[in-house]
């Protein structure tokens, strides 16, 4: 069961191609992503320090993260994310659709 909340987090897709999807997520206090599952492994980099409240369908855990802190998760984990802080937070999520293709990328 996902969090009960009427405040949606705001996703802004910054890049989405065959290799990668980069999305900035902005959360007001109490805002949620909604119940979802990623089809690819992904990284999250915090833009603003705060607490992510993670619901995995059974348990809820609070994960405090510093500005600039990052973590990685594998594909296929169903979850809902809430801003557990008393202030707005934001992070960038980088989903890796084709990990092998990243080795071939060149800078413009």
Short mmCIF file of C-alpha atoms in Angstrom, two decimals:
data_model
loop_
_atom_site.label_atom_id
_atom_site.label_comp_id
_atom_site.label_asym_id
_atom_site.label_seq_id
_atom_site.Cartn_x
_atom_site.Cartn_y
_atom_site.Cartn_z
CA UNK A 1 0.00 0.00 0.00
CA UNK A 2 1.38 3.39 -1.01
CA UNK A 3 1.40 6.51 1.16
CA UNK A 4 -1.93 8.30 1.45
CA UNK A 5 -1.23 11.81 0.21
CA UNK A 6 -2.72 14.37 -2.13
CA UNK A 7 0.56 16.22 -2.81
CA UNK A 8 2.40 14.77 -5.82
CA UNK A 9 6.14 15.22 -6.25
CA UNK A 10 7.01 17.07 -9.46
CA UNK A 11 9.16 15.24 -12.03
CA UNK A 12 10.99 17.19 -14.74
CA UNK A 13 12.58 14.95 -17.37
CA UNK A 14 15.87 16.52 -18.44
CA UNK A 15 17.02 13.80 -20.86
CA UNK A 16 15.37 10.64 -22.14
CA UNK A 17 16.96 8.61 -24.93
CA UNK A 18 17.78 4.99 -25.70
CA UNK A 19 20.65 4.96 -23.16
CA UNK A 20 19.58 7.01 -20.14
CA UNK A 21 16.74 8.94 -18.49
CA UNK A 22 17.57 11.87 -16.21
CA UNK A 23 14.74 13.29 -14.09
CA UNK A 24 14.77 16.03 -11.49
CA UNK A 25 12.25 15.43 -8.70
CA UNK A 26 10.97 18.31 -6.53
CA UNK A 27 9.05 17.55 -3.33
CA UNK A 28 7.11 19.85 -1.04
CA UNK A 29 6.93 18.58 2.56
CA UNK A 30 4.80 15.42 2.52
CA UNK A 31 4.82 15.11 -1.29
CA UNK A 32 5.08 11.60 -2.77
CA UNK A 33 6.15 9.97 -6.02
CA UNK A 34 3.38 7.40 -5.94
CA UNK A 35 3.79 3.62 -6.02
CA UNK A 36 6.20 2.66 -8.81
CA UNK A 37 8.94 0.34 -10.02
CA UNK A 38 11.99 1.16 -12.15
CA UNK A 39 12.71 -0.94 -15.22
CA UNK A 40 16.42 -0.11 -15.09
CA UNK A 41 19.09 0.33 -12.39
CA UNK A 42 19.27 3.93 -11.22
CA UNK A 43 21.20 6.50 -9.23
CA UNK A 44 19.83 9.31 -7.07
CA UNK A 45 21.81 12.47 -6.22
CA UNK A 46 20.37 14.77 -3.57
CA UNK A 47 20.23 18.47 -4.53
CA UNK A 48 18.86 19.51 -1.13
CA UNK A 49 19.52 17.68 2.15
CA UNK A 50 16.48 15.95 3.56
CA UNK A 51 14.81 12.75 4.62
CA UNK A 52 13.38 10.34 2.09
CA UNK A 53 10.59 8.25 3.63
CA UNK A 54 10.57 4.98 1.69
CA UNK A 55 7.63 2.57 1.64
CA UNK A 56 8.46 -0.88 0.23
CA UNK A 57 4.95 -2.30 0.49
CA UNK A 58 5.53 -3.72 3.94
CA UNK A 59 7.82 -1.40 5.89
CA UNK A 60 8.43 2.35 6.02
CA UNK A 61 11.92 3.67 6.68
CA UNK A 62 13.32 7.19 6.96
CA UNK A 63 16.60 7.75 5.13
CA UNK A 64 18.31 11.07 5.94
CA UNK A 65 20.59 12.20 3.10
CA UNK A 66 23.01 15.12 2.82
CA UNK A 67 23.12 17.56 -0.08
CA UNK A 68 25.24 15.96 -2.81
CA UNK A 69 24.90 12.47 -1.34
CA UNK A 70 24.15 9.73 -3.87
CA UNK A 71 22.98 6.13 -3.84
CA UNK A 72 22.22 3.39 -6.37
CA UNK A 73 19.41 0.84 -6.54
CA UNK A 74 18.77 -2.09 -8.88
CA UNK A 75 15.77 -2.33 -11.20
CA UNK A 76 12.54 -3.99 -10.13
CA UNK A 77 12.03 -2.81 -6.54
CA UNK A 78 8.46 -1.53 -6.02
CA UNK A 79 8.32 1.48 -3.71
CA UNK A 80 6.81 4.87 -2.89
CA UNK A 81 8.91 7.85 -1.81
CA UNK A 82 7.75 10.72 0.42
CA UNK A 83 9.53 13.88 1.54
CA UNK A 84 9.84 13.20 5.26
CA UNK A 85 11.42 16.63 5.87
CA UNK A 86 9.74 19.82 7.04
CA UNK A 87 11.13 21.73 4.02
CA UNK A 88 11.13 21.25 0.23
CA UNK A 89 13.71 18.83 -1.14
CA UNK A 90 14.93 17.84 -4.60
CA UNK A 91 17.03 15.14 -6.20
CA UNK A 92 18.19 14.04 -9.63
CA UNK A 93 17.42 10.46 -10.64
CA UNK A 94 19.51 8.83 -13.38
CA UNK A 95 18.07 5.63 -14.85
CA UNK A 96 20.57 3.60 -16.89
CA UNK A 97 18.71 1.88 -19.74
CA UNK A 98 21.79 0.44 -21.47
CA UNK A 99 24.76 0.27 -19.07
CA UNK A 100 27.12 -1.00 -21.80
CA UNK A 101 26.36 2.00 -24.01
CA UNK A 102 27.72 4.41 -21.37
CA UNK A 103 31.25 3.22 -22.14
CA UNK A 104 30.81 4.38 -25.72
CA UNK A 105 29.56 7.90 -24.97
CA UNK A 106 31.77 10.81 -25.89
CA UNK A 107 31.56 14.39 -24.71
CA UNK A 108 30.27 16.99 -27.19
#
